[in-house]
Structures are given as C-alpha cells and as structure tokens.
C-alpha cells in the first residue's frame, strides 16, 4: 500500500514529492499498514461476534472452530516476540534465536493440516481407531 502510494505521488506530483513524502508521513503510513495487517484486530472482532451469539451451543461450536487456529497464531506471534526480545538481552546465543525462528516457521504449517483434518468427524474416528489399535498392540508386546 505504501509503495503504491509512493509511486502515485512520484508520478502524479513529482515536484512536490519530497514535501509530501516526508519521513513523518512515511512513518504514519507504515504504522497504518502494520495496524491493518495484524490478524489481532480481526480476532477481537471474531471473539466479539461469537460472544454475541445467543445460543450457548452455537457459541461453543464457534469457539471450538476458532480455538485451534488462534492457538497456532498465538504460538507464531509469541515466538516472534521472544526472538525480538532476545536481541535486546545480552547472553542469548544465536542458536536459540535460530531454533525459535525455525519453530516459528515450521510448526504452524505442520499443525494446521492436523488440526483441520481432525475437525472432520470421519477422519477423527479413523485416527482414534488407529491410536487405540497401536496402544493395544504395544500393550500386548510389553505385557501389560
């Protein structure tokens, strides 16, 4: 958005470009973009909408649908904040930051298919049947 606006001003009003696109104006534009980009405001709207639902059963179903996604997003942002803070605190090794960044970028895409597959009743039943079978086979092998 900022780049498009920047190009618009450069093409349409080139003589006033440096006056219009001051550092102060750019900072305001960047802040506006970041505020709009945070999935946080949309989640607050979702939570408020779910709370307004009259039926407690529907409210529970809506929260169960959103909870797993919110958990993945929360982990993503908490790790990002952790990495950002570790740059401010001396004594953290680069390996910790790299590992956190890897977890931040690997875990959510791996967890999402599992979460959404287990939401499907047939897949969930099949998965639970498989787990029970594995547990019973393991119990037989270990003598429990």
XYZ file of N, CA and C in Angstrom:
432
model
N 0.829 -1.178 0.000
C 0.000 0.000 0.000
C 0.877 1.246 0.000
N 1.889 1.259 0.852
C 2.769 2.423 0.939
C 3.548 2.592 -0.352
N 3.998 1.478 -0.919
C 4.749 1.559 -2.170
C 3.873 2.093 -3.295
N 2.632 1.660 -3.361
C 1.719 2.141 -4.395
C 1.461 3.640 -4.238
N 1.256 4.059 -3.004
C 1.046 5.491 -2.742
C 2.296 6.288 -3.084
N 3.451 5.759 -2.752
C 4.722 6.412 -3.060
C 4.877 6.595 -4.568
N 4.586 5.542 -5.330
C 4.699 5.632 -6.803
C 3.664 6.602 -7.366
N 2.477 6.610 -6.778
C 1.431 7.536 -7.212
C 1.892 8.985 -7.053
N 2.435 9.309 -5.901
C 2.901 10.676 -5.653
C 4.073 11.002 -6.570
N 4.986 10.050 -6.778
C 6.151 10.293 -7.634
C 5.755 10.561 -9.080
N 4.722 9.878 -9.556
C 4.299 10.046 -10.946
C 3.379 11.253 -11.116
N 2.424 11.417 -10.218
C 1.408 12.452 -10.373
C 1.842 13.830 -9.873
N 2.741 13.872 -8.924
C 3.151 15.167 -8.363
C 4.654 15.151 -8.052
N 5.486 14.988 -9.103
C 6.917 14.789 -8.867
C 7.631 15.991 -8.241
N 7.158 17.194 -8.506
C 7.826 18.370 -7.967
C 7.588 18.548 -6.460
N 6.525 18.008 -5.961
C 6.198 18.121 -4.535
C 6.457 16.817 -3.772
N 7.102 15.872 -4.449
C 7.318 14.552 -3.853
C 8.028 14.629 -2.503
N 9.126 15.344 -2.443
C 9.905 15.384 -1.197
C 9.146 16.083 -0.072
N 8.254 16.998 -0.420
C 7.446 17.670 0.589
C 6.340 16.740 1.098
N 5.690 16.044 0.190
C 4.574 15.164 0.550
C 5.075 13.925 1.289
N 6.121 13.311 0.767
C 6.614 12.049 1.325
C 7.731 12.296 2.344
N 7.420 13.065 3.351
C 8.396 13.331 4.413
C 8.555 12.088 5.288
N 9.601 12.050 6.082
C 9.815 10.910 6.982
C 8.650 10.741 7.941
N 8.126 11.831 8.419
C 6.997 11.783 9.353
C 5.766 11.157 8.687
N 5.519 11.531 7.447
C 4.379 10.994 6.701
C 4.583 9.500 6.422
N 5.804 9.113 6.075
C 6.099 7.708 5.814
C 5.902 6.853 7.058
N 6.340 7.361 8.193
C 6.168 6.616 9.441
C 4.686 6.402 9.724
N 3.872 7.432 9.500
C 2.431 7.283 9.701
C 1.856 6.209 8.768
N 2.302 6.202 7.524
C 1.819 5.206 6.565
C 2.227 3.792 6.971
N 3.465 3.637 7.404
C 3.927 2.318 7.833
C 3.166 1.832 9.061
N 2.946 2.709 10.008
C 2.184 2.327 11.206
C 0.767 1.918 10.823
N 0.159 2.655 9.926
C -1.181 2.313 9.458
C -1.200 0.931 8.810
N -0.188 0.626 8.009
C -0.112 -0.694 7.367
C 0.034 -1.808 8.394
N 0.888 -1.615 9.379
C 1.103 -2.654 10.384
C -0.137 -2.865 11.237
N -0.816 -1.795 11.577
C -2.045 -1.935 12.364
C -3.081 -2.722 11.576
N -3.207 -2.397 10.312
C -4.165 -3.116 9.473
C -3.782 -4.567 9.244
N -2.499 -4.871 9.264
C -2.028 -6.221 8.959
C -2.121 -7.167 10.137
N -2.188 -6.726 11.308
C -2.231 -7.618 12.456
C -3.552 -8.348 12.498
N -3.446 -9.711 12.391
C -4.567 -10.622 12.466
C -5.328 -10.405 13.750
N -4.586 -9.636 14.960
C -5.095 -9.380 16.297
C -6.443 -8.676 16.264
N -6.583 -7.559 15.494
C -7.829 -6.800 15.432
C -8.965 -7.628 14.840
N -8.657 -8.422 13.842
C -9.711 -9.253 13.271
C -10.144 -10.338 14.264
N -9.212 -10.838 15.047
C -9.572 -11.852 16.038
C -10.428 -11.266 17.152
N -10.151 -10.047 17.526
C -11.006 -9.394 18.524
C -12.419 -9.264 17.977
N -12.529 -8.894 16.701
C -13.859 -8.797 16.092
C -14.557 -10.150 16.071
N -13.809 -11.196 15.767
C -14.382 -12.542 15.732
C -14.875 -12.935 17.119
N -14.052 -12.702 18.132
C -14.429 -13.071 19.502
C -15.670 -12.301 19.942
N -15.722 -11.015 19.638
C -16.903 -10.219 19.995
C -18.142 -10.745 19.286
N -18.000 -11.096 18.023
C -19.144 -11.640 17.274
C -19.608 -12.969 17.855
N -18.668 -13.821 18.243
C -19.030 -15.117 18.813
C -19.714 -14.934 20.162
N -19.233 -14.000 20.955
C -19.839 -13.756 22.266
C -21.283 -13.277 22.114
N -21.574 -12.560 21.049
C -22.930 -12.044 20.829
C -23.923 -13.127 20.410
N -23.426 -14.310 20.029
C -24.311 -15.397 19.613
C -25.162 -15.809 20.815
N -26.457 -15.917 20.584
C -27.395 -16.167 21.684
C -27.277 -17.584 22.253
N -27.189 -18.562 21.399
C -27.187 -19.956 21.846
C -25.808 -20.343 22.381
N -25.783 -20.921 23.565
C -24.503 -21.336 24.152
C -23.889 -22.492 23.358
N -24.729 -23.339 22.774
C -24.227 -24.449 21.966
C -23.531 -23.932 20.716
N -24.139 -22.969 20.055
C -23.520 -22.372 18.867
C -22.250 -21.615 19.232
N -22.274 -20.938 20.373
C -21.096 -20.200 20.832
C -19.937 -21.161 21.070
N -20.230 -22.305 21.705
C -19.208 -23.312 21.978
C -18.639 -23.868 20.675
N -19.506 -24.136 19.714
C -19.062 -24.665 18.429
C -18.189 -23.653 17.692
N -18.577 -22.387 17.736
C -17.788 -21.346 17.074
C -16.416 -21.204 17.726
N -16.377 -21.225 19.055
C -15.090 -21.124 19.736
C -14.218 -22.346 19.466
N -14.817 -23.526 19.408
C -14.014 -24.727 19.137
C -13.452 -24.687 17.724
N -14.176 -24.076 16.812
C -13.687 -23.942 15.444
C -12.516 -22.972 15.380
N -12.595 -21.887 16.126
C -11.567 -20.850 16.080
C -10.399 -21.105 17.019
N -10.603 -21.885 18.062
C -9.588 -22.029 19.110
C -8.276 -22.589 18.592
N -8.340 -23.617 17.772
C -7.105 -24.220 17.280
C -6.327 -23.244 16.409
N -7.032 -22.530 15.580
C -6.365 -21.535 14.729
C -5.767 -20.421 15.579
N -6.507 -19.964 16.575
C -5.997 -18.924 17.462
C -4.755 -19.398 18.213
N -4.736 -20.661 18.594
C -3.580 -21.207 19.284
C -2.345 -21.187 18.384
N -2.494 -21.576 17.142
C -1.371 -21.571 16.199
C -0.860 -20.143 15.986
N -1.777 -19.215 15.819
C -1.384 -17.813 15.624
C -0.704 -17.272 16.874
N -1.225 -17.620 18.030
C -0.628 -17.172 19.287
C 0.804 -17.685 19.426
N 1.026 -18.955 19.122
C 2.379 -19.513 19.179
C 3.290 -18.778 18.203
N 2.802 -18.522 17.007
C 3.592 -17.816 15.989
C 4.041 -16.452 16.500
N 3.105 -15.684 17.038
C 3.451 -14.332 17.499
C 4.269 -14.343 18.789
N 4.002 -15.269 19.694
C 4.793 -15.331 20.926
C 6.252 -15.649 20.631
N 6.487 -16.561 19.707
C 7.865 -16.878 19.329
C 8.520 -15.668 18.669
N 7.761 -14.954 17.833
C 8.310 -13.754 17.197
C 8.694 -12.708 18.232
N 7.859 -12.515 19.217
C 8.158 -11.560 20.291
C 9.372 -12.030 21.085
N 9.443 -13.332 21.370
C 10.595 -13.883 22.084
C 11.890 -13.606 21.323
N 11.900 -13.870 20.026
C 13.096 -13.633 19.217
C 13.451 -12.152 19.229
N 12.463 -11.292 19.093
C 12.715 -9.851 19.106
C 13.304 -9.410 20.440
N 12.773 -9.919 21.528
C 13.262 -9.539 22.860
C 14.677 -10.072 23.103
N 14.973 -11.268 22.598
C 16.315 -11.819 22.828
C 17.407 -11.000 22.162
N 17.064 -10.253 21.134
C 18.059 -9.360 20.526
C 18.387 -8.194 21.452
N 17.485 -7.848 22.326
C 17.690 -6.743 23.275
C 18.425 -7.182 24.543
N 18.397 -8.492 24.835
C 19.019 -9.016 26.050
C 20.314 -9.722 25.671
N 21.382 -9.332 26.306
C 22.659 -9.980 26.024
C 22.726 -11.331 26.718
N 23.475 -12.237 26.126
C 23.657 -13.549 26.724
C 22.911 -14.655 26.004
N 21.985 -14.320 25.136
C 21.289 -15.344 24.360
C 22.147 -15.709 23.157
N 22.272 -16.989 22.929
C 23.070 -17.407 21.782
C 22.248 -17.278 20.508
N 22.972 -17.180 19.418
C 22.293 -17.108 18.125
C 21.568 -18.409 17.814
N 22.064 -19.511 18.366
C 21.418 -20.807 18.130
C 19.998 -20.837 18.685
N 19.780 -20.201 19.837
C 18.437 -20.147 20.429
C 17.502 -19.364 19.517
N 17.982 -18.246 19.015
C 17.157 -17.432 18.108
C 16.844 -18.179 16.817
N 17.850 -18.863 16.284
C 17.649 -19.604 15.037
C 16.648 -20.737 15.258
N 16.787 -21.444 16.364
C 15.857 -22.538 16.666
C 14.437 -22.015 16.843
N 14.298 -20.891 17.534
C 12.975 -20.297 17.724
C 12.387 -19.875 16.378
N 13.205 -19.280 15.525
C 12.724 -18.861 14.206
C 12.308 -20.057 13.357
N 13.065 -21.139 13.460
C 12.702 -22.359 12.730
C 11.367 -22.896 13.243
N 11.204 -22.950 14.568
C 9.937 -23.407 15.140
C 8.785 -22.511 14.702
N 9.046 -21.224 14.669
C 8.002 -20.277 14.286
C 7.550 -20.500 12.851
N 8.459 -20.865 11.990
C 8.115 -21.015 10.580
C 7.774 -22.436 10.165
N 8.056 -23.414 11.010
C 7.790 -24.802 10.656
C 6.549 -25.355 11.358
N 6.391 -25.058 12.633
C 5.308 -25.650 13.422
C 3.914 -25.269 12.912
N 3.586 -23.979 12.706
C 2.221 -23.672 12.256
C 1.799 -24.362 10.961
N 2.638 -24.381 9.916
C 2.198 -25.099 8.718
C 2.055 -26.605 8.933
N 2.831 -27.177 9.850
C 2.693 -28.601 10.120
C 1.461 -28.913 10.951
N 1.106 -28.029 11.844
C -0.009 -28.268 12.754
C -1.355 -28.007 12.079
N -1.418 -27.049 11.195
C -2.693 -26.695 10.563
C -3.394 -27.863 9.878
N -2.722 -28.651 9.041
C -3.439 -29.781 8.429
C -3.945 -30.784 9.456
N -3.166 -31.003 10.503
C -3.591 -31.942 11.545
C -4.854 -31.427 12.219
N -4.848 -30.144 12.562
C -5.996 -29.547 13.241
C -7.243 -29.639 12.370
N -7.108 -29.254 11.116
C -8.290 -29.214 10.267
C -8.739 -30.597 9.829
N -7.819 -31.543 9.741
C -8.225 -32.914 9.438
C -8.977 -33.525 10.611
N -8.494 -33.262 11.823
C -9.151 -33.843 12.995
C -10.498 -33.195 13.278
N -10.794 -32.072 12.651
C -12.118 -31.464 12.790
C -13.163 -32.276 12.014
N -12.727 -33.011 11.012
C -13.640 -33.830 10.226
C -13.945 -35.107 11.015
N -15.215 -35.389 11.209
C -15.662 -36.496 12.064
C -15.102 -37.847 11.592
N -15.178 -38.135 10.307
C -14.718 -39.431 9.802
C -13.211 -39.608 9.989
N -12.459 -38.570 9.708
C -11.007 -38.660 9.877
C -10.664 -38.809 11.351
N -11.375 -38.079 12.213
C -11.126 -38.175 13.656
C -11.401 -39.590 14.162
N -12.525 -40.186 13.731
C -12.849 -41.561 14.147
C -11.774 -42.543 13.674
N -11.360 -42.380 12.440
C -10.327 -43.252 11.881
C -9.012 -43.096 12.639
N -8.666 -41.874 12.969
C -7.424 -41.599 13.711
C -7.480 -42.211 15.109
N -8.596 -42.039 15.800
C -8.732 -42.608 17.142
C -8.691 -44.130 17.106
N -9.301 -44.721 16.092
C -9.267 -46.175 15.919
C -7.824 -46.642 15.720
N -7.076 -45.932 14.911
C -5.672 -46.261 14.670
C -4.858 -46.158 15.958
N -5.064 -45.093 16.734
C -4.335 -44.899 18.003
C -4.668 -46.024 18.979
N -5.954 -46.362 19.105
C -6.348 -47.446 20.011
C -5.702 -48.770 19.610
N -5.657 -49.021 18.312
C -5.042 -50.248 17.807
C -3.555 -50.266 18.143
N -2.881 -49.138 17.971
C -1.448 -49.058 18.279
C -1.191 -49.257 19.768
N -2.040 -48.665 20.600
C -1.877 -48.792 22.056
C -2.104 -50.239 22.480
N -3.110 -50.891 21.915
C -3.380 -52.276 22.299
C -2.271 -53.206 21.816
N -1.713 -52.975 20.650
C -0.601 -53.788 20.148
C 0.625 -53.579 21.028
N 0.891 -52.345 21.408
C 2.033 -52.041 22.272
C 1.852 -52.688 23.646
N 0.616 -52.651 24.164
C 0.341 -53.270 25.460
C 0.577 -54.784 25.411
N 0.210 -55.417 24.298
C 0.427 -56.846 24.151
C 1.926 -57.171 24.087
N 2.671 -56.325 23.393
C 4.102 -56.568 23.233
C 4.875 -56.347 24.525
N 4.433 -55.389 25.324
C 5.154 -55.109 26.569
C 4.628 -55.925 27.742
N 3.518 -56.620 27.572
C 2.988 -57.491 28.614
C 2.065 -56.811 29.601
N 1.492 -55.693 29.257
C 0.552 -55.003 30.158
C -0.822 -55.487 29.936
